[in-house]
mmCIF file with all atom_site columns, C-alpha atoms in Angstrom:
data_model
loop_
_atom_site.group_PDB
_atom_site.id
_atom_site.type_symbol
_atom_site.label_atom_id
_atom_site.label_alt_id
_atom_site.label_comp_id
_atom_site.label_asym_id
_atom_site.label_entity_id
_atom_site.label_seq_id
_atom_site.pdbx_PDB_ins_code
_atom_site.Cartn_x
_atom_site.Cartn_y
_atom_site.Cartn_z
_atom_site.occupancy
_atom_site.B_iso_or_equiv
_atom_site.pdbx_formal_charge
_atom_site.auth_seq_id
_atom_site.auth_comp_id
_atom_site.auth_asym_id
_atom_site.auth_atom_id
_atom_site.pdbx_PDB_model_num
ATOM 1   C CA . UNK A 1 1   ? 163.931 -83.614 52.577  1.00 49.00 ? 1   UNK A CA 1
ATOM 2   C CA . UNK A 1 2   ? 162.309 -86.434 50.765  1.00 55.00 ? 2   UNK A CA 1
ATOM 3   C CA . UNK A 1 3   ? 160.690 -86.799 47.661  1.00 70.00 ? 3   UNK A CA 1
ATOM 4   C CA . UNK A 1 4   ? 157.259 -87.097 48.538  1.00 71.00 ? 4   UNK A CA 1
ATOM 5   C CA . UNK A 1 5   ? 158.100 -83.814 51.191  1.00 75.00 ? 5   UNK A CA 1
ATOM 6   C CA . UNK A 1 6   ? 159.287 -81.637 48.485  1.00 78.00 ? 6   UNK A CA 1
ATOM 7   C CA . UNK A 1 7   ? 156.502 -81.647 46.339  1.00 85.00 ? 7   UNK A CA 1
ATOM 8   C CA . UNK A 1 8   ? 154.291 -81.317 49.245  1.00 85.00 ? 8   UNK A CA 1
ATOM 9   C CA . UNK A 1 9   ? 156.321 -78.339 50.352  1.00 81.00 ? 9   UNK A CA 1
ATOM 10  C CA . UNK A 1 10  ? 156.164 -76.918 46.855  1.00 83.00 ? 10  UNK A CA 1
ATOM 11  C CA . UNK A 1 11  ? 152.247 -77.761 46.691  1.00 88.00 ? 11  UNK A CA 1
ATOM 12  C CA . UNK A 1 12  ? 152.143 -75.912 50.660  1.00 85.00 ? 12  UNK A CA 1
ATOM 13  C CA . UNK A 1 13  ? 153.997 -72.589 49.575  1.00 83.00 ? 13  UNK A CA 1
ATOM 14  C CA . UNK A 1 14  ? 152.128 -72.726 45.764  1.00 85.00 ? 14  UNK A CA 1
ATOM 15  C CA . UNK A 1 15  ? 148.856 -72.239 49.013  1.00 87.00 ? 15  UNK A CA 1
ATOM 16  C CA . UNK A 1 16  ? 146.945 -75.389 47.518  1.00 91.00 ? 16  UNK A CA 1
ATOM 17  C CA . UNK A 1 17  ? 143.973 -75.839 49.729  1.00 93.00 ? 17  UNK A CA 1
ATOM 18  C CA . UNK A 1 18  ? 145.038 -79.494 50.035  1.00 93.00 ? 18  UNK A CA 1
ATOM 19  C CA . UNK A 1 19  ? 148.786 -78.908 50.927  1.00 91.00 ? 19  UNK A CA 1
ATOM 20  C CA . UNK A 1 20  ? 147.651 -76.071 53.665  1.00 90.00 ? 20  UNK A CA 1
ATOM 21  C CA . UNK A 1 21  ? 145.131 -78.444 55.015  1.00 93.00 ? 21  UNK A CA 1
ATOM 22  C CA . UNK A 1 22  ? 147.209 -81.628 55.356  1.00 92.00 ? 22  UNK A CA 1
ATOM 23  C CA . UNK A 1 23  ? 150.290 -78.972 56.906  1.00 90.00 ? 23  UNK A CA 1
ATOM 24  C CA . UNK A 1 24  ? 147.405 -77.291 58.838  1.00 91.00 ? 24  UNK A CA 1
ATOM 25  C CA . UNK A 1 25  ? 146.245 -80.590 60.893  1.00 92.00 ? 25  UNK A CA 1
ATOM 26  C CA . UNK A 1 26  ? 149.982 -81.622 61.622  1.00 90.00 ? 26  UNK A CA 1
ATOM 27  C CA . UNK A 1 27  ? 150.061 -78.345 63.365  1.00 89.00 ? 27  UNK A CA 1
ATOM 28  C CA . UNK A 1 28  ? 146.401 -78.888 64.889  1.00 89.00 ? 28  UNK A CA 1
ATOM 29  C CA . UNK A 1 29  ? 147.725 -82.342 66.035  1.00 90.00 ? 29  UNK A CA 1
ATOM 30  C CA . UNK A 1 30  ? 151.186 -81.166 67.430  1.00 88.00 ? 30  UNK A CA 1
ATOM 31  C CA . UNK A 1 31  ? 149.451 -78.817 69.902  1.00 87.00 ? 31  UNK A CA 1
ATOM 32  C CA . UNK A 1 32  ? 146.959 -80.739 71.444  1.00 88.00 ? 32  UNK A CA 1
ATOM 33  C CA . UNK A 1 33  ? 148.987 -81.810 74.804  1.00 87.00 ? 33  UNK A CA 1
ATOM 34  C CA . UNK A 1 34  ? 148.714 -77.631 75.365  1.00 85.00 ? 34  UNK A CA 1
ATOM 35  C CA . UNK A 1 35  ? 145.150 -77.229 74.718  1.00 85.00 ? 35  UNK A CA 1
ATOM 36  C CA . UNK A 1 36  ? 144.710 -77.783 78.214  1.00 87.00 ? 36  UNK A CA 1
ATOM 37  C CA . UNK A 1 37  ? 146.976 -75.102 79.526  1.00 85.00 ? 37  UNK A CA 1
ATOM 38  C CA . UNK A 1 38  ? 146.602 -72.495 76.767  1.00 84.00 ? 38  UNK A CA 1
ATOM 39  C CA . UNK A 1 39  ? 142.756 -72.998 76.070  1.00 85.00 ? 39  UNK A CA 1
ATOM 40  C CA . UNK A 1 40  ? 141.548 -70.645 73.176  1.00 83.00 ? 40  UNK A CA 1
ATOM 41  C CA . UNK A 1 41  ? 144.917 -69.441 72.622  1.00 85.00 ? 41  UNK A CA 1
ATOM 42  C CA . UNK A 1 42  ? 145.865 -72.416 70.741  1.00 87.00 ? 42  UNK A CA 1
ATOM 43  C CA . UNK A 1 43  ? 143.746 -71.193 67.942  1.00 88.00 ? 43  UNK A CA 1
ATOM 44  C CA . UNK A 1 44  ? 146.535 -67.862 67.918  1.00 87.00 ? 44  UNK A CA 1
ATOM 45  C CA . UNK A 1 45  ? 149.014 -70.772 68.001  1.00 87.00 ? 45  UNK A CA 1
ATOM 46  C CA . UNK A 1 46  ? 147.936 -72.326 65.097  1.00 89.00 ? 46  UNK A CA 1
ATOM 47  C CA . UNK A 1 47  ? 147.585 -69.264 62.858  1.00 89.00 ? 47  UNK A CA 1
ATOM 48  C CA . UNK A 1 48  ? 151.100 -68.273 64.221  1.00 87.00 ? 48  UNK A CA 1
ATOM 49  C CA . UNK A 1 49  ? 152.780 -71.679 63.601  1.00 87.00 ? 49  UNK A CA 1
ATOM 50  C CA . UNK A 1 50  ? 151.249 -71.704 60.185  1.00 88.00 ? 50  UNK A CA 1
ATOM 51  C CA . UNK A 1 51  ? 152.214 -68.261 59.162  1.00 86.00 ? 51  UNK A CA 1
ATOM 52  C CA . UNK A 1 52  ? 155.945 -68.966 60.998  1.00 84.00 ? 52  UNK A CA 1
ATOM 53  C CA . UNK A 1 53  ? 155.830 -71.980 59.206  1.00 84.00 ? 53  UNK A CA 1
ATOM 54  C CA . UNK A 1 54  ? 155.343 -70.053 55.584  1.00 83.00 ? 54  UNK A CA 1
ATOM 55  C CA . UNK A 1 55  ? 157.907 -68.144 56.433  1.00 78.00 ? 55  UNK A CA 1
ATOM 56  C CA . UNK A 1 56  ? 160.069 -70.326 57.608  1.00 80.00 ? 56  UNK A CA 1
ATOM 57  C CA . UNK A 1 57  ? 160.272 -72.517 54.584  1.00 78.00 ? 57  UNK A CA 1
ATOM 58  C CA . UNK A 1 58  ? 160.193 -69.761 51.849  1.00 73.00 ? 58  UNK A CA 1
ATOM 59  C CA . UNK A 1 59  ? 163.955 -69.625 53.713  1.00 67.00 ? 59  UNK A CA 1
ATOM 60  C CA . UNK A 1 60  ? 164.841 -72.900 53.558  1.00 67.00 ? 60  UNK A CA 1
ATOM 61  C CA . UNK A 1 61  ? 166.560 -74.747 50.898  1.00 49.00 ? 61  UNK A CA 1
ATOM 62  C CA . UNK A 1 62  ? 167.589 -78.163 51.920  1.00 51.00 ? 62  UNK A CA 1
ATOM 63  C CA . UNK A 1 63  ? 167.874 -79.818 55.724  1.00 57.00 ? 63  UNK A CA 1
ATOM 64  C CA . UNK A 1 64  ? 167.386 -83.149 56.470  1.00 56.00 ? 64  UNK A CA 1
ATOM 65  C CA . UNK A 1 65  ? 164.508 -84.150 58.167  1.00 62.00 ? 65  UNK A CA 1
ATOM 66  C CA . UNK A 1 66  ? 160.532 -84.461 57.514  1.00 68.00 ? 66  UNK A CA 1
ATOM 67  C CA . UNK A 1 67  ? 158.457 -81.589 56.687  1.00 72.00 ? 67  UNK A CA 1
ATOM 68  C CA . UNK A 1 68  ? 156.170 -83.198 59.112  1.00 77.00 ? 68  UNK A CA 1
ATOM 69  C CA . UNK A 1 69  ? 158.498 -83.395 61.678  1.00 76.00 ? 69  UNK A CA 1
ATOM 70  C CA . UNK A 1 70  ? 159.792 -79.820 60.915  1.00 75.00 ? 70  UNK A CA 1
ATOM 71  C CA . UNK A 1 71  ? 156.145 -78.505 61.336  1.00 79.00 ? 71  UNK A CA 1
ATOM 72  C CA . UNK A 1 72  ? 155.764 -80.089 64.585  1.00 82.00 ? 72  UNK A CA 1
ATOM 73  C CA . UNK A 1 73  ? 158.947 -78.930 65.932  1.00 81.00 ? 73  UNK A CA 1
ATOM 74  C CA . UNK A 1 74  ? 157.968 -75.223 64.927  1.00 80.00 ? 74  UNK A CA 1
ATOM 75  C CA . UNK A 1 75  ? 154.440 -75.526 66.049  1.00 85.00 ? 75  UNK A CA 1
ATOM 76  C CA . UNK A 1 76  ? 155.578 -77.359 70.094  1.00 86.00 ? 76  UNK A CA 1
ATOM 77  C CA . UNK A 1 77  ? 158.235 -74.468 70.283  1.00 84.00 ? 77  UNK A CA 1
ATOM 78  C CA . UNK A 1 78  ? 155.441 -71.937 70.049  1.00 84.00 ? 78  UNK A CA 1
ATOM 79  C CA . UNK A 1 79  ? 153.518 -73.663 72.547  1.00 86.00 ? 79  UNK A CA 1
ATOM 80  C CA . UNK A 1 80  ? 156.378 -74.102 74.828  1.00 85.00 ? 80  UNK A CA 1
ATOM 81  C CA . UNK A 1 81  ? 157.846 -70.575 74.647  1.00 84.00 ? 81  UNK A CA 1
ATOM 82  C CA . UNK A 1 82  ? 153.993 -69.349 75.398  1.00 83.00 ? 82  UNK A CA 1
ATOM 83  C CA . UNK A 1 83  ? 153.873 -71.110 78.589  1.00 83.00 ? 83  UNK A CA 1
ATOM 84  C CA . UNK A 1 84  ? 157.358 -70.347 79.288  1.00 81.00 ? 84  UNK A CA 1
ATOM 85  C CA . UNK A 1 85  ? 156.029 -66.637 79.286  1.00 81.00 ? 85  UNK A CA 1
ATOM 86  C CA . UNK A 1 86  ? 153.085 -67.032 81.126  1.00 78.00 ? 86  UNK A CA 1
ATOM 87  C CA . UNK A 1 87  ? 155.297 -68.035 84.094  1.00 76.00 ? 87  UNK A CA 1
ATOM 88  C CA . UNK A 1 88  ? 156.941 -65.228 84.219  1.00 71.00 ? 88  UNK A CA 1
ATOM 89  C CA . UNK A 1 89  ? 156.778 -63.935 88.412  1.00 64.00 ? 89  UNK A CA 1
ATOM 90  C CA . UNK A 1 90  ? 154.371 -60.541 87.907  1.00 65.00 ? 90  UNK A CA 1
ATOM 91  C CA . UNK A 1 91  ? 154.832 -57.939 90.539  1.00 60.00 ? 91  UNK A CA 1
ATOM 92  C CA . UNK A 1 92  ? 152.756 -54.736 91.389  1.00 61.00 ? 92  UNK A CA 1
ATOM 93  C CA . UNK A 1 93  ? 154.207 -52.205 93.054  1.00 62.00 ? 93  UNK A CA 1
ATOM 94  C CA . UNK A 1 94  ? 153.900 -51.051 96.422  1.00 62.00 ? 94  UNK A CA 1
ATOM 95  C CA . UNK A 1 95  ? 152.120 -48.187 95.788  1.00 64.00 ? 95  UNK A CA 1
ATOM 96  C CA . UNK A 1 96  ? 149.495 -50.176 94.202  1.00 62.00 ? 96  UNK A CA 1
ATOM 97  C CA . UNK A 1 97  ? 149.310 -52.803 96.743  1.00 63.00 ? 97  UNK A CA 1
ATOM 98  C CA . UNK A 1 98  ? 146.535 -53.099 99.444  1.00 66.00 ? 98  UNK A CA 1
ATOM 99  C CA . UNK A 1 99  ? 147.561 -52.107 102.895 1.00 68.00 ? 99  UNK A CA 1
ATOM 100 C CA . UNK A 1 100 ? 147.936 -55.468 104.564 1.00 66.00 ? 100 UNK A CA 1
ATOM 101 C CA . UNK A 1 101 ? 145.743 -56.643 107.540 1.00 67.00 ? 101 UNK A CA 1
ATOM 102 C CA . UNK A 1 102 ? 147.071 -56.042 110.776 1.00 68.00 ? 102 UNK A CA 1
ATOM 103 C CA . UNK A 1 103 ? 147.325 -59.204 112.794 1.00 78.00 ? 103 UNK A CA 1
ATOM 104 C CA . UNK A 1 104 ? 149.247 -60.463 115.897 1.00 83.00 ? 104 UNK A CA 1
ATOM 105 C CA . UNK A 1 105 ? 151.118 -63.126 115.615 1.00 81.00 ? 105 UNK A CA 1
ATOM 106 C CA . UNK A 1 106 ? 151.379 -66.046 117.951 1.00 86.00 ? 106 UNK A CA 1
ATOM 107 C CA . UNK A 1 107 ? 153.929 -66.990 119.557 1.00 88.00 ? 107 UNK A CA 1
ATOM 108 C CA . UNK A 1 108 ? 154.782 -69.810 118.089 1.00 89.00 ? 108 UNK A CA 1
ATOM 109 C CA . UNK A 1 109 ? 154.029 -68.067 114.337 1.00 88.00 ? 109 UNK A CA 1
ATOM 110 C CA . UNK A 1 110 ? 156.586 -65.853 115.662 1.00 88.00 ? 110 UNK A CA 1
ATOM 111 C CA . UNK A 1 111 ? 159.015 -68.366 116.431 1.00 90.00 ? 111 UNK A CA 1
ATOM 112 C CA . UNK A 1 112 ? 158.387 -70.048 113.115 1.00 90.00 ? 112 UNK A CA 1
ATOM 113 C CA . UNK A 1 113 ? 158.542 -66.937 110.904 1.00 90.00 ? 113 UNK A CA 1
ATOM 114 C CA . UNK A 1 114 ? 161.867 -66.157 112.585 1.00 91.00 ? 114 UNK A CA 1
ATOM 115 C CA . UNK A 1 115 ? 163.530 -69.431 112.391 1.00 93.00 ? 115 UNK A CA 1
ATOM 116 C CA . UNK A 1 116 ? 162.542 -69.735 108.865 1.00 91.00 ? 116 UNK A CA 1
ATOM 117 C CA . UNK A 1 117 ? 163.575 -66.561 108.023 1.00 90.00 ? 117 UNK A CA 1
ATOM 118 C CA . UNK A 1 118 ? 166.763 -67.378 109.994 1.00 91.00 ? 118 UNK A CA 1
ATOM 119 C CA . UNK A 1 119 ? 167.338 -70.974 107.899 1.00 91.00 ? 119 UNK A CA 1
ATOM 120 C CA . UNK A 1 120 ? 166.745 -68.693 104.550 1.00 85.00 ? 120 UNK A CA 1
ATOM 121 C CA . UNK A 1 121 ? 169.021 -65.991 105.121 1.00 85.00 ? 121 UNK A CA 1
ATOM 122 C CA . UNK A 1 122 ? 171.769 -68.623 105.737 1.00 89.00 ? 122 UNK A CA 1
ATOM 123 C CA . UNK A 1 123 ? 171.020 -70.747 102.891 1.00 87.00 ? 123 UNK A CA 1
ATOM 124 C CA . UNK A 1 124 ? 171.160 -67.436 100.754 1.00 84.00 ? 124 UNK A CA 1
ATOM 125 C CA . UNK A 1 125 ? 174.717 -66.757 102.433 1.00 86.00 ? 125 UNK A CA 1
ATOM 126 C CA . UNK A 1 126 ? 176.156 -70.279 101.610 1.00 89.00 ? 126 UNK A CA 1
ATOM 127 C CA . UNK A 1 127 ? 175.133 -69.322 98.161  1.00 88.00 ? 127 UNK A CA 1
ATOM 128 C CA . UNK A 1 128 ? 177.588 -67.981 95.494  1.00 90.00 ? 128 UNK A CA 1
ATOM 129 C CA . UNK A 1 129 ? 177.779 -63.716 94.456  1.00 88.00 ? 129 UNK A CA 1
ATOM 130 C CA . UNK A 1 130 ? 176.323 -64.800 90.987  1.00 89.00 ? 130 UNK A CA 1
ATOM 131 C CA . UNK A 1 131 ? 173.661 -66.694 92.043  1.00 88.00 ? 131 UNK A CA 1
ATOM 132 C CA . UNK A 1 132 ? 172.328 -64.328 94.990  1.00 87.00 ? 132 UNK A CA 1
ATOM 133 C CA . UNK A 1 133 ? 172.566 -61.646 92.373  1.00 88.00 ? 133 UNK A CA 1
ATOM 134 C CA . UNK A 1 134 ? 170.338 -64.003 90.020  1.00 88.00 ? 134 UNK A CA 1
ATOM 135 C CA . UNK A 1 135 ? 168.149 -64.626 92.802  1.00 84.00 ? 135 UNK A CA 1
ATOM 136 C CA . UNK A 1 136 ? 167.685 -60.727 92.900  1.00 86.00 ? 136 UNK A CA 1
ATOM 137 C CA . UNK A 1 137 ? 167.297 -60.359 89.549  1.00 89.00 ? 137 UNK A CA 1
ATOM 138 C CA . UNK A 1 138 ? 164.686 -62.838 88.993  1.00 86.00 ? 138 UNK A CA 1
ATOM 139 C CA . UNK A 1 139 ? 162.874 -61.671 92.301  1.00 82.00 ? 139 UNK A CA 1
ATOM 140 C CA . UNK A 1 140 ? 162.844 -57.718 90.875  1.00 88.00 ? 140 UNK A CA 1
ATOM 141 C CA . UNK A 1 141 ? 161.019 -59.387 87.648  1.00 87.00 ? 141 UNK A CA 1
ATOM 142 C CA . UNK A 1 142 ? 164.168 -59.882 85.111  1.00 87.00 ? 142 UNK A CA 1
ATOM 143 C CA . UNK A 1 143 ? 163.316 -62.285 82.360  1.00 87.00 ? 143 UNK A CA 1
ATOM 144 C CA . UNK A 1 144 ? 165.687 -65.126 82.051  1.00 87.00 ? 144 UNK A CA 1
ATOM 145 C CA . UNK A 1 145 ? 166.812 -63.089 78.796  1.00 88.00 ? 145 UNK A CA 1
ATOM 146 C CA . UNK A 1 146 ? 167.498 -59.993 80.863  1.00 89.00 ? 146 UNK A CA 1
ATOM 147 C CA . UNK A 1 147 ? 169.632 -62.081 83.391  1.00 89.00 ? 147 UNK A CA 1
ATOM 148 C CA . UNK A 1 148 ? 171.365 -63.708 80.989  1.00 89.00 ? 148 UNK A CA 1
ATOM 149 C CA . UNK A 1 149 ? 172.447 -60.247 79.198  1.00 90.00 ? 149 UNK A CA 1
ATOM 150 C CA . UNK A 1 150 ? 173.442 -58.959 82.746  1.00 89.00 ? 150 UNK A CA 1
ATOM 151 C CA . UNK A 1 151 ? 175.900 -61.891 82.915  1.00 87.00 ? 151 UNK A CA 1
ATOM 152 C CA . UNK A 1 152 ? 177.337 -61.519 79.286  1.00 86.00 ? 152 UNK A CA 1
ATOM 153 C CA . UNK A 1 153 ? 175.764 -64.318 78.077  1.00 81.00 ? 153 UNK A CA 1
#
């Protein structure tokens, strides 16, 4: 890191109210774009970052780079992996499920349901083993993390 960097790093970690506050609004800044999508949980984001960040650099002895930069990085990851998780498929069990309303079907719903059915089931077939079996996975509520550990990866 530069000059200038380290003894703003050294100032950051030392928890000068000036460092933390310049360090602070780099994070503030970096997750704006996800304000939007996250709402009051970028306020958790920003005390995590920060605290990640602390931690982070009490590791770190020399890499090149900005410690701007390197605050952003950390703070957009956060952000990122949050939404990531939020996306996450949630199912509820059958038990817990409402009994679905009974209703005919016309015949041409019929004919669609089938055929689409029909076109899905064969797409599924031309498919590889490994990725049906992800499809399964993914479908029973496996986390890309699971999956990937099922495969060896």
């Amino acid at each position: 890191m530069s000059s200038p960097d380290n003894v703003l790093l050294d100032a950051f970690l030392d928890g000068e109210p000036a460092a933390v506050a310049e360090v602070s609004e780099w994070i503030r800044l970096s997750l704006l774009p996800f304000r939007g999508r996250l709402g009051d949980e970028v306020d958790d984001l920003h005390q995590e970052a920060l605290t990640e960040l602390v931690v982070a650099l009490r590791r770190l002895t020399e890499g090149p780079g900005s410690l701007r930069g390197f605050a952003f990085r950390l703070a957009q990851r956060s952000a990122i992996d949050r939404l990531r998780a939020r996306r996450r498929w949630r199912f509820e069990g059958l038990a817990d499920a409402a009994e679905p309303v009974a209703r005919d079907l016309s015949a041409l719903e019929q004919l669609l349901r089938d055929e689409t059915r029909g076109r899905l089931l064969a797409l599924l077939g031309e498919l590889p083993a490994l990725c049906r079996e992800l499809f399964r996975q993914l479908f029973a509520g496996a986390s890309y993390r699971e999956m990937a550990a099922s495969q060896g990866v």
